[in-house]
JSON list of C-alpha atoms in Angstrom, two decimals:
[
{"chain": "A", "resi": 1, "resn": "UNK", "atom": "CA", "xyz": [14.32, -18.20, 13.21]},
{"chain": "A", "resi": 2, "resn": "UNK", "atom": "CA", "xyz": [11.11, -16.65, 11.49]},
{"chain": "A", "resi": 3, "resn": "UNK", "atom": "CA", "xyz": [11.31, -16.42, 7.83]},
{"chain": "A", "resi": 4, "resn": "UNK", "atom": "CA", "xyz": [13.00, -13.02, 6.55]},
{"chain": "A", "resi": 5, "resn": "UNK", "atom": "CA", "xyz": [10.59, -11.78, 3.64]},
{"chain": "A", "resi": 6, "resn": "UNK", "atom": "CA", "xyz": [7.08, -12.50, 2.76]},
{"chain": "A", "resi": 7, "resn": "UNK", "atom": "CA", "xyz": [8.13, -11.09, -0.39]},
{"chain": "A", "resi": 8, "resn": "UNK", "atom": "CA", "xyz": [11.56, -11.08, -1.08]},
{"chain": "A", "resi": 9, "resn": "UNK", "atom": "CA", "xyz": [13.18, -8.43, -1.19]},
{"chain": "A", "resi": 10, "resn": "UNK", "atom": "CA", "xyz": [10.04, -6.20, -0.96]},
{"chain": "A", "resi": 11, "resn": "UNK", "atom": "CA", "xyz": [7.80, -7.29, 2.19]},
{"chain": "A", "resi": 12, "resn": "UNK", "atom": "CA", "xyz": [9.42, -8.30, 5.95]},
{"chain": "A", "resi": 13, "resn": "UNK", "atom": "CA", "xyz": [7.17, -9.78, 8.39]},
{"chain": "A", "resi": 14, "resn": "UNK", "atom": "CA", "xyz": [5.78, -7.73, 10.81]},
{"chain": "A", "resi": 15, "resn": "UNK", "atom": "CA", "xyz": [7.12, -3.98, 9.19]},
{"chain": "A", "resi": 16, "resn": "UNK", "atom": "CA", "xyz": [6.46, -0.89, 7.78]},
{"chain": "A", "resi": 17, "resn": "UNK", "atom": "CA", "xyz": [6.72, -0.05, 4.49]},
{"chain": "A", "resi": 18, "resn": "UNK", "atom": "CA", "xyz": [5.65, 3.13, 2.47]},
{"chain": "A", "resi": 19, "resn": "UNK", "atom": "CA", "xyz": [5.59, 2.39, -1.33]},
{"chain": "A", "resi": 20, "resn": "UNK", "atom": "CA", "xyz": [5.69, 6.00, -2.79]},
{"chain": "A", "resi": 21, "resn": "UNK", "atom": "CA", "xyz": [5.48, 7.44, -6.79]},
{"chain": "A", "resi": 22, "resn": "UNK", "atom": "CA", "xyz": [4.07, 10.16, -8.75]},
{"chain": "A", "resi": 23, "resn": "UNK", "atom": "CA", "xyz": [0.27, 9.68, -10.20]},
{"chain": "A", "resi": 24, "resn": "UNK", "atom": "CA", "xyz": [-0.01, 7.25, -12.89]},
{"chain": "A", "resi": 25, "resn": "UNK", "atom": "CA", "xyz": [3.24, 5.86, -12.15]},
{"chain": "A", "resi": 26, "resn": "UNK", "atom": "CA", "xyz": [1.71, 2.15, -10.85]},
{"chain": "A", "resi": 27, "resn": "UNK", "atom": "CA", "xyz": [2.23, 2.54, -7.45]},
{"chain": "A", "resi": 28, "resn": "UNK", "atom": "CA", "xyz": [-1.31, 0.65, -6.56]},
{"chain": "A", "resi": 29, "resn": "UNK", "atom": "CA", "xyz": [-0.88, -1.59, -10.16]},
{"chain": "A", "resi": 30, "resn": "UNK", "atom": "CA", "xyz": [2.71, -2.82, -8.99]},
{"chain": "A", "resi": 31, "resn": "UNK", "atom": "CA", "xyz": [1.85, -3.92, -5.40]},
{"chain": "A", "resi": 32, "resn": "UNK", "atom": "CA", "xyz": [-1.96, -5.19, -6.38]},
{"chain": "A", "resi": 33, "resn": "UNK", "atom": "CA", "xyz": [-0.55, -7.70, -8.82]},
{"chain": "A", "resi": 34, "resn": "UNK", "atom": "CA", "xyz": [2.58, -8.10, -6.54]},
{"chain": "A", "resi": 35, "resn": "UNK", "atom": "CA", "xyz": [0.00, -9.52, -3.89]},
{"chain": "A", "resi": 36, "resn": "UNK", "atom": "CA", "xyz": [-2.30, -11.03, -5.95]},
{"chain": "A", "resi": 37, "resn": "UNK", "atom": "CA", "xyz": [0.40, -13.71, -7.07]},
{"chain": "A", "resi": 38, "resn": "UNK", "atom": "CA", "xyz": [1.61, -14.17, -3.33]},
{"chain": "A", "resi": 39, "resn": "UNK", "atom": "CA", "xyz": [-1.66, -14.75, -2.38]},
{"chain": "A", "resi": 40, "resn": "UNK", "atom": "CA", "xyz": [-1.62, -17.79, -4.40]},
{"chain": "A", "resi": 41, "resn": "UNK", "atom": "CA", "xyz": [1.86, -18.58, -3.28]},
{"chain": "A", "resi": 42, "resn": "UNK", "atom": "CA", "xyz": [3.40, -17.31, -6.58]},
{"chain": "A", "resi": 43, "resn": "UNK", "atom": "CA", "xyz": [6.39, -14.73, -7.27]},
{"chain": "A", "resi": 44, "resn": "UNK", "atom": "CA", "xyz": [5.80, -12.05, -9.08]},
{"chain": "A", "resi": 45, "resn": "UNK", "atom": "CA", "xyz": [8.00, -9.75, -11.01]},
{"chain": "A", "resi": 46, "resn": "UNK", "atom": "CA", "xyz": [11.46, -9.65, -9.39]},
{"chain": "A", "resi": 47, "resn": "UNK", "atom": "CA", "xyz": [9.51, -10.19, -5.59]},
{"chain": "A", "resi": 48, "resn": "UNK", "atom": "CA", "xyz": [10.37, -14.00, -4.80]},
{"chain": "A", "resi": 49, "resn": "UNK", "atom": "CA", "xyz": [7.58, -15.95, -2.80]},
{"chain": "A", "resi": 50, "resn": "UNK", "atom": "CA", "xyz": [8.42, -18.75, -1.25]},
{"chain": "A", "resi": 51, "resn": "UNK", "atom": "CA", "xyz": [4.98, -19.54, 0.69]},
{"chain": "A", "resi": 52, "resn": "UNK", "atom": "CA", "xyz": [1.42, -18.21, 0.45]},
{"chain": "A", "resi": 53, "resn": "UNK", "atom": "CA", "xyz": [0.80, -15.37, 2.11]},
{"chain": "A", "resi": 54, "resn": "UNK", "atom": "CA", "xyz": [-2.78, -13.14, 3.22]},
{"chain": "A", "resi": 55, "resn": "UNK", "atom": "CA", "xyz": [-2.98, -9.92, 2.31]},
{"chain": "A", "resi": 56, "resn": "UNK", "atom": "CA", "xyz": [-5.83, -7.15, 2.65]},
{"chain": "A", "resi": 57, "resn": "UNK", "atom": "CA", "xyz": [-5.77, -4.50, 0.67]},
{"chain": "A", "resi": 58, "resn": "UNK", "atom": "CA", "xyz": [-7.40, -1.65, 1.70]},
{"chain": "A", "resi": 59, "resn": "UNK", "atom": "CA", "xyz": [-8.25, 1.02, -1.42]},
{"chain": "A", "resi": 60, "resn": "UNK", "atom": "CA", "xyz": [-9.50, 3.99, -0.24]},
{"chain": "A", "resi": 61, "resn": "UNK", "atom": "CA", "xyz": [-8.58, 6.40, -3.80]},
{"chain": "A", "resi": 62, "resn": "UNK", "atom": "CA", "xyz": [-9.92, 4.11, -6.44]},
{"chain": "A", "resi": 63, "resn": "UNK", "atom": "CA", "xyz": [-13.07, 4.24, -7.98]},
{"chain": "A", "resi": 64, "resn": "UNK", "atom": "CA", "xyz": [-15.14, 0.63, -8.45]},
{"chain": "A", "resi": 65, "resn": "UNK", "atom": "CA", "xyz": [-14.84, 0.33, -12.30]},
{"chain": "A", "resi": 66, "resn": "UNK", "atom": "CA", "xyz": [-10.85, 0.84, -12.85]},
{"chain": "A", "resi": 67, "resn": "UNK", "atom": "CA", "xyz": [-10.27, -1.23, -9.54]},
{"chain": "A", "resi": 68, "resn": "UNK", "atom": "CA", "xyz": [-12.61, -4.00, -11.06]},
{"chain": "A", "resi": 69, "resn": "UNK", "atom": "CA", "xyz": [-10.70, -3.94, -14.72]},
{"chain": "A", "resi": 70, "resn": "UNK", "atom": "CA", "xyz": [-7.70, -3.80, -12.83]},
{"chain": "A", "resi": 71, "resn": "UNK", "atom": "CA", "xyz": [-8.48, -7.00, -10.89]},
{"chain": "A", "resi": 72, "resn": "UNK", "atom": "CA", "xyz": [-9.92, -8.68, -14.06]},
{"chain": "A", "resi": 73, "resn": "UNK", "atom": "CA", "xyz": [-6.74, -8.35, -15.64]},
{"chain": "A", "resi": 74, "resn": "UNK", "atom": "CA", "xyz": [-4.90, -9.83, -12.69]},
{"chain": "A", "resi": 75, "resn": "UNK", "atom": "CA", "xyz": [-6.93, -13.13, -12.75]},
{"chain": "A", "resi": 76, "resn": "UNK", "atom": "CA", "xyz": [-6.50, -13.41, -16.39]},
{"chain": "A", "resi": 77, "resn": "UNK", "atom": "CA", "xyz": [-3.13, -13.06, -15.88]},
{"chain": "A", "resi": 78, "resn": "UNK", "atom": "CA", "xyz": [-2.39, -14.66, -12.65]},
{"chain": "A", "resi": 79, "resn": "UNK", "atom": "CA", "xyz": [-5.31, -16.79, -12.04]},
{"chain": "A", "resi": 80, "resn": "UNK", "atom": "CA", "xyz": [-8.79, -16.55, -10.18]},
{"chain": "A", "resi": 81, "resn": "UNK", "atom": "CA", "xyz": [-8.58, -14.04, -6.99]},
{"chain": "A", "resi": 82, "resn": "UNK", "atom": "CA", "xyz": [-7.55, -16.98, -4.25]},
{"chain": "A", "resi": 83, "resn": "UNK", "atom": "CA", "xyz": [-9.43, -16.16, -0.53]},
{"chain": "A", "resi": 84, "resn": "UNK", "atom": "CA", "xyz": [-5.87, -15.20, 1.03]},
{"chain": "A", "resi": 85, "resn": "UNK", "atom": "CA", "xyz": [-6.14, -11.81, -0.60]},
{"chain": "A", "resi": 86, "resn": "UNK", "atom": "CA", "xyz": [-8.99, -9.60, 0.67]},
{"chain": "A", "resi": 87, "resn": "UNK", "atom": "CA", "xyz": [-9.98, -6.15, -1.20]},
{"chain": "A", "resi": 88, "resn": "UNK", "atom": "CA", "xyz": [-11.94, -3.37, 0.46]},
{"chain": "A", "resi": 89, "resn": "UNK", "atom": "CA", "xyz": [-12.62, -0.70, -1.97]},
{"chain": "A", "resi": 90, "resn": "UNK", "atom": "CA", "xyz": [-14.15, 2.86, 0.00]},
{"chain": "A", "resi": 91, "resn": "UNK", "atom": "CA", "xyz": [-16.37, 3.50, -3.48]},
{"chain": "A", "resi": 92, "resn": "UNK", "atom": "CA", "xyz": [-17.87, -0.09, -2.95]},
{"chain": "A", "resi": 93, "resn": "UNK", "atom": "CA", "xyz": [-18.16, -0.29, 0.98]},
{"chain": "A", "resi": 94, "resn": "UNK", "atom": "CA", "xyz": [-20.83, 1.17, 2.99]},
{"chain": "A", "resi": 95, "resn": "UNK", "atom": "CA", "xyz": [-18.64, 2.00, 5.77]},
{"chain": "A", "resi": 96, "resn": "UNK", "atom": "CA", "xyz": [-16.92, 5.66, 5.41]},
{"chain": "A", "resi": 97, "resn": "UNK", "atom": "CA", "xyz": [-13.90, 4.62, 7.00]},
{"chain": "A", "resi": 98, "resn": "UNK", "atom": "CA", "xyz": [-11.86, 8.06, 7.32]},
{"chain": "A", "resi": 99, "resn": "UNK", "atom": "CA", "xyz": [-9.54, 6.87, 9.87]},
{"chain": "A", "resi": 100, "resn": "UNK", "atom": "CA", "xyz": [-9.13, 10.39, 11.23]},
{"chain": "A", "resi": 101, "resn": "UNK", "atom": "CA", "xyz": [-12.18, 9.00, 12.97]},
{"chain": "A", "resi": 102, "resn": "UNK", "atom": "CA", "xyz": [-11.31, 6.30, 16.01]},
{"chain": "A", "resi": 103, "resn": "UNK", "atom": "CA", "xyz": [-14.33, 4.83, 15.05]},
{"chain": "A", "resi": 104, "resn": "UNK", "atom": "CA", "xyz": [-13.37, 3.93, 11.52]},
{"chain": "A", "resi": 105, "resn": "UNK", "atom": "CA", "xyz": [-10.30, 2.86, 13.12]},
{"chain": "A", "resi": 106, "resn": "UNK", "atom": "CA", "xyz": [-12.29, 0.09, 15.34]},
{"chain": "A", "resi": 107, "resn": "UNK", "atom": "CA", "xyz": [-14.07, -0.70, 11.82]},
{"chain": "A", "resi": 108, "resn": "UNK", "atom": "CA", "xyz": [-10.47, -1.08, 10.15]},
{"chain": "A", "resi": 109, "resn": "UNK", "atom": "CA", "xyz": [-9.76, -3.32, 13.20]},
{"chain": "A", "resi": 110, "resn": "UNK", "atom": "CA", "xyz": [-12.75, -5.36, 12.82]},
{"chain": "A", "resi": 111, "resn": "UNK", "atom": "CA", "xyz": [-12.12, -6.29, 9.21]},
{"chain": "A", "resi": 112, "resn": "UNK", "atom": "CA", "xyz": [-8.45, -7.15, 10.01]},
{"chain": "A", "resi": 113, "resn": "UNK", "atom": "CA", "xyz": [-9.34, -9.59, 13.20]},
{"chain": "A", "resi": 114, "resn": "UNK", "atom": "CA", "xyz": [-12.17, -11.29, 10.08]},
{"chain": "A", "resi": 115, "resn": "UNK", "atom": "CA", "xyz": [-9.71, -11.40, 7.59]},
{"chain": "A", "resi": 116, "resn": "UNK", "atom": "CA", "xyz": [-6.40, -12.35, 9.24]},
{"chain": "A", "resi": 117, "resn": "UNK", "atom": "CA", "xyz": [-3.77, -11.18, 6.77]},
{"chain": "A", "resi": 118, "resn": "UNK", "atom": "CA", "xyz": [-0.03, -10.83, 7.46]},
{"chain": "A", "resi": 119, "resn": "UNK", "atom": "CA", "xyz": [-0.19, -7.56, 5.44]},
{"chain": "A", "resi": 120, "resn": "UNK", "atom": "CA", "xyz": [-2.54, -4.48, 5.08]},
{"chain": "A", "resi": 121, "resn": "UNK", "atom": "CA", "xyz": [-2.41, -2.31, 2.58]},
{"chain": "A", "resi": 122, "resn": "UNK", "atom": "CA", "xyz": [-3.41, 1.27, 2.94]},
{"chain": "A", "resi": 123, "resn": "UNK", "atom": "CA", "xyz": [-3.45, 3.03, -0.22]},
{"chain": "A", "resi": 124, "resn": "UNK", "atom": "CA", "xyz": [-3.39, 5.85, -0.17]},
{"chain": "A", "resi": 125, "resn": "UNK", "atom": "CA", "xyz": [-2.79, 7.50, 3.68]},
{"chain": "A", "resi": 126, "resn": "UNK", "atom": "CA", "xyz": [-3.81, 10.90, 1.55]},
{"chain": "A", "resi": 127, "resn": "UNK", "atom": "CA", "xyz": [-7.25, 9.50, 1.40]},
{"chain": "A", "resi": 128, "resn": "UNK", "atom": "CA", "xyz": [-7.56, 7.01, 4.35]},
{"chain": "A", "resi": 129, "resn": "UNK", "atom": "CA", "xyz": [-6.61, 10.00, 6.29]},
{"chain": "A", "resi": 130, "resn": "UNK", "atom": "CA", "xyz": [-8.46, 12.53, 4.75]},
{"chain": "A", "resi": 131, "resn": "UNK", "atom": "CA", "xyz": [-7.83, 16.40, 5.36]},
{"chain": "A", "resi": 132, "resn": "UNK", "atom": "CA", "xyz": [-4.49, 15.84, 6.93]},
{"chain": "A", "resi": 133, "resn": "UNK", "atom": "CA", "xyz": [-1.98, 18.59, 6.69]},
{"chain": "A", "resi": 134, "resn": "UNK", "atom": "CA", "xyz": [1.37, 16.75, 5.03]},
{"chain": "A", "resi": 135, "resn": "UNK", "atom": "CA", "xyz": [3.41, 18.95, 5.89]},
{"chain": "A", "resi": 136, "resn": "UNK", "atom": "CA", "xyz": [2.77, 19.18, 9.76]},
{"chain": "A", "resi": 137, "resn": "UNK", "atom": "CA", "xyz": [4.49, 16.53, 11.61]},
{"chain": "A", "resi": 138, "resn": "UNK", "atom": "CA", "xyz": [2.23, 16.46, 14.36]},
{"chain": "A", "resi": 139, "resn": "UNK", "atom": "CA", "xyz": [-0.16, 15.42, 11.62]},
{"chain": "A", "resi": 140, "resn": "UNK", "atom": "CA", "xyz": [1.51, 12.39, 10.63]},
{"chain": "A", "resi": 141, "resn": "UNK", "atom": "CA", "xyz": [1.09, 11.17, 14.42]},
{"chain": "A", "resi": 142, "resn": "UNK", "atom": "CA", "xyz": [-2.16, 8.91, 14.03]},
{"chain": "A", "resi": 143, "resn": "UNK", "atom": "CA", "xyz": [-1.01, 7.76, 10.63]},
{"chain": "A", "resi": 144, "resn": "UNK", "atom": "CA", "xyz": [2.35, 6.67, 12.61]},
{"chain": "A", "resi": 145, "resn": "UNK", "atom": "CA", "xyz": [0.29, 5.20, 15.50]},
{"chain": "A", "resi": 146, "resn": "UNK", "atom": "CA", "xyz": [-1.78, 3.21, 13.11]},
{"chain": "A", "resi": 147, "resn": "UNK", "atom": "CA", "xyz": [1.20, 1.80, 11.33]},
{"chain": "A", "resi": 148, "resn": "UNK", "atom": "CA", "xyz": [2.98, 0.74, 14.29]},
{"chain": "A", "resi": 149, "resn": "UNK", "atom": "CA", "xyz": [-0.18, -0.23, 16.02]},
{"chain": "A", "resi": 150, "resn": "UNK", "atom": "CA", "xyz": [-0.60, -3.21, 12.79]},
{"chain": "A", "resi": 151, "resn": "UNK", "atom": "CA", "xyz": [3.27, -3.94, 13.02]},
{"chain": "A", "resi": 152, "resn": "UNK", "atom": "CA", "xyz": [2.93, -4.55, 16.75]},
{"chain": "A", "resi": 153, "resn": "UNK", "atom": "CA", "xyz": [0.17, -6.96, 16.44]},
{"chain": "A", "resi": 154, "resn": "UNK", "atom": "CA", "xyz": [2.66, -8.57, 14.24]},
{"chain": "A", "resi": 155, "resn": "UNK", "atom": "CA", "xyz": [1.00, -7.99, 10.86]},
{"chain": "A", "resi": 156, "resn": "UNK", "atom": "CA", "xyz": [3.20, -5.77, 8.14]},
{"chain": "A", "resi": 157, "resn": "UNK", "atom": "CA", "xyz": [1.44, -3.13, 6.93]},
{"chain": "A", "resi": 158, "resn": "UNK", "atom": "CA", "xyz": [2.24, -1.08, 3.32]},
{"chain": "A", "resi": 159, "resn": "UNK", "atom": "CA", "xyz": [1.41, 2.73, 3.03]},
{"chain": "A", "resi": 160, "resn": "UNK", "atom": "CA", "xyz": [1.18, 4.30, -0.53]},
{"chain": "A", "resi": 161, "resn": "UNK", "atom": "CA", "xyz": [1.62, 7.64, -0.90]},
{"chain": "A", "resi": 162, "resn": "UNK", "atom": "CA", "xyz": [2.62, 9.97, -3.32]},
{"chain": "A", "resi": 163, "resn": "UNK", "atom": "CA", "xyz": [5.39, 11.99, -4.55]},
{"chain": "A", "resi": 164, "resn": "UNK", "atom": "CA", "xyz": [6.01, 15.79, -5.25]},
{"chain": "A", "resi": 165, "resn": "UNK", "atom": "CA", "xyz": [7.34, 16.44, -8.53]},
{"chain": "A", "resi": 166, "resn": "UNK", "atom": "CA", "xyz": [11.25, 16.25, -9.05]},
{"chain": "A", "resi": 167, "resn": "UNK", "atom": "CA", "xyz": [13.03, 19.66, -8.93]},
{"chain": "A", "resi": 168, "resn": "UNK", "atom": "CA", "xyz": [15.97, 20.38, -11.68]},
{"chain": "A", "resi": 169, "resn": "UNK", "atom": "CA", "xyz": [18.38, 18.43, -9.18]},
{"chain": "A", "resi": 170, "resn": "UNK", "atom": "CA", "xyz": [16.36, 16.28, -7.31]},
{"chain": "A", "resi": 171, "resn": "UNK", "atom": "CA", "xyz": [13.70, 13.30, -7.43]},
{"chain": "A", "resi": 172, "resn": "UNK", "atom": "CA", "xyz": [11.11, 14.47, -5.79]},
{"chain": "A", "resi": 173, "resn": "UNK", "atom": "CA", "xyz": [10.33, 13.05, -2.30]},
{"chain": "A", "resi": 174, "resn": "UNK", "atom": "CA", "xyz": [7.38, 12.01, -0.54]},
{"chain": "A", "resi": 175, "resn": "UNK", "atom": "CA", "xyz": [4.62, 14.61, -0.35]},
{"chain": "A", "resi": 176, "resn": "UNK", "atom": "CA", "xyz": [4.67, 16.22, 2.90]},
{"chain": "A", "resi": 177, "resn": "UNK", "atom": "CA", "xyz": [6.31, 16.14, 6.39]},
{"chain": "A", "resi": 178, "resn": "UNK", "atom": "CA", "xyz": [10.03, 13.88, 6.61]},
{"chain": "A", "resi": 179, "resn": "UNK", "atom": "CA", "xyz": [7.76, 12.61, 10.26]},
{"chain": "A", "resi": 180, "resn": "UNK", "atom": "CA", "xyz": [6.42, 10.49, 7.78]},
{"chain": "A", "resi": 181, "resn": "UNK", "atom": "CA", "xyz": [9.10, 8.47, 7.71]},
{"chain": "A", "resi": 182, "resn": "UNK", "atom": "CA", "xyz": [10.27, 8.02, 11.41]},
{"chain": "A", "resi": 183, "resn": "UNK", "atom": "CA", "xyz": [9.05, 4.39, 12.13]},
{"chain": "A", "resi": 184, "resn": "UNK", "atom": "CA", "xyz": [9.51, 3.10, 8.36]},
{"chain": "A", "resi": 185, "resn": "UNK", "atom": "CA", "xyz": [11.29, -0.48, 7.58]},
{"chain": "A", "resi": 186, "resn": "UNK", "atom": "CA", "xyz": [11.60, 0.46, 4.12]},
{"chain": "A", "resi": 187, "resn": "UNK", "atom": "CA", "xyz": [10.38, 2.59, 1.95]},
{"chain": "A", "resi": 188, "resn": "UNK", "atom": "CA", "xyz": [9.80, 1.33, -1.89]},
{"chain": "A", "resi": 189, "resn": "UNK", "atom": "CA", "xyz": [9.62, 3.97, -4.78]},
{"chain": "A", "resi": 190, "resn": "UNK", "atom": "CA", "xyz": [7.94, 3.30, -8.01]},
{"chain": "A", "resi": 191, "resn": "UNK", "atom": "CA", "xyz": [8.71, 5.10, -11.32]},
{"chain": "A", "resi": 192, "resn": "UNK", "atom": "CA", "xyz": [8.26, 4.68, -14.70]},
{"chain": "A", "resi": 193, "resn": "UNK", "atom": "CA", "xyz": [11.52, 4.20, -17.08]},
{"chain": "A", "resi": 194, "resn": "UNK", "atom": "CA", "xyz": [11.34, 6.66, -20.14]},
{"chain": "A", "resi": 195, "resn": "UNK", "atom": "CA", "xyz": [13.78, 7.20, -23.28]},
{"chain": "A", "resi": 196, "resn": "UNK", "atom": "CA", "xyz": [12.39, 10.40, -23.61]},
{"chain": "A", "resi": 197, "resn": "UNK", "atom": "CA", "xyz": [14.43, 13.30, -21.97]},
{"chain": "A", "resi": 198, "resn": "UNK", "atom": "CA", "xyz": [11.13, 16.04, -22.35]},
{"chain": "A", "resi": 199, "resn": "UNK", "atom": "CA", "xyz": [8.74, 13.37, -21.29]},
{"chain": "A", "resi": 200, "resn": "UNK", "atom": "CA", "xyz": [11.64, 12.33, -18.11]}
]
């Protein structure tokens, strides 16, 4: 039998996960260093890894400077950036890869068939798919398509994507249409912990 996790509990082989939050809640700082240490076959955090794994990790929101900091602080912290993790930033690349576009899809092809991983990250489907109506299923069709398209070829795949704000009896859900979450594995929310009942 094929291993069960690439990152236990977080990652199966070959699925699709959505790893949703509010802004500035560390959506994107949680699953960079999360990968960064699996890429040099180290567990991060409460994700167990028991092998190394390749990741690439597709930002499309970021811009250059913060994502550079941000990576800084993972090799001081984790070690120099080992070649099983790949990062594509949008603000750094030439390419404009919007994938509402087949062609940036090919692109987004090409770069996987170089690179190999066993998980892409797109971060976030607001942006990769840019000027998508959330809250129209049908739009949520070539996101959907995409995702399953990565899991077929046997790859995992990790979609982040943002929250709406809680209501008085609720926790706010994913932005946009509940189509977003027909072919999902699992779906991982991120949120900070505050003592603060105003701040909450």
């Amino acid at each position: 039998a094929g291993r069960k996790f690439l990152i236990d509990p977080f990652i199966p082989p070959a699925s699709i996960i959505q790893v949703v939050g509010f802004n500035g809640h560390g959506k994107s700082l949680w699953l960079l260093y999360t990968l960064w240490a699996a890429s040099k076959g180290m567990s991060f955090g409460s994700g167990y890894v028991d092998q190394k794994m390749k990741a690439l990790y597709c930002d499309f929101e970021g811009s250059a400077t913060p994502l550079t900091e941000r990576m800084d602080d993972c090799a001081s912290m984790l070690g120099e950036m080992d070649d099983s993790l790949t990062v594509w930033n949008a603000n750094v690349a030439q390419d404009d890869m919007c994938l509402v576009d087949g062609g940036a899809m090919t692109r987004l092809g090409e770069i996987i068939d170089e690179v190999k991983p066993q998980v892409v990250v797109i971060d976030t489907g607001r942006q990769a798919w840019l000027g998508m109506e959330e809250n129209s299923p049908h739009a949520w069709v070539k996101v959907n398509n995409a995702a399953l398209a990565i899991r077929n070829a046997g790859m995992s795949v990790i979609l982040v994507h943002h929250r709406n704000k809680p209501t008085l009896t609720g926790h706010g859900r994913e932005a946009g249409s509940t189509a977003q979450l027909k072919d999902l594995d699992v779906q991982i929310i991120v949120t900070k912990v505050v003592q603060d009942l105003d701040q909450a």
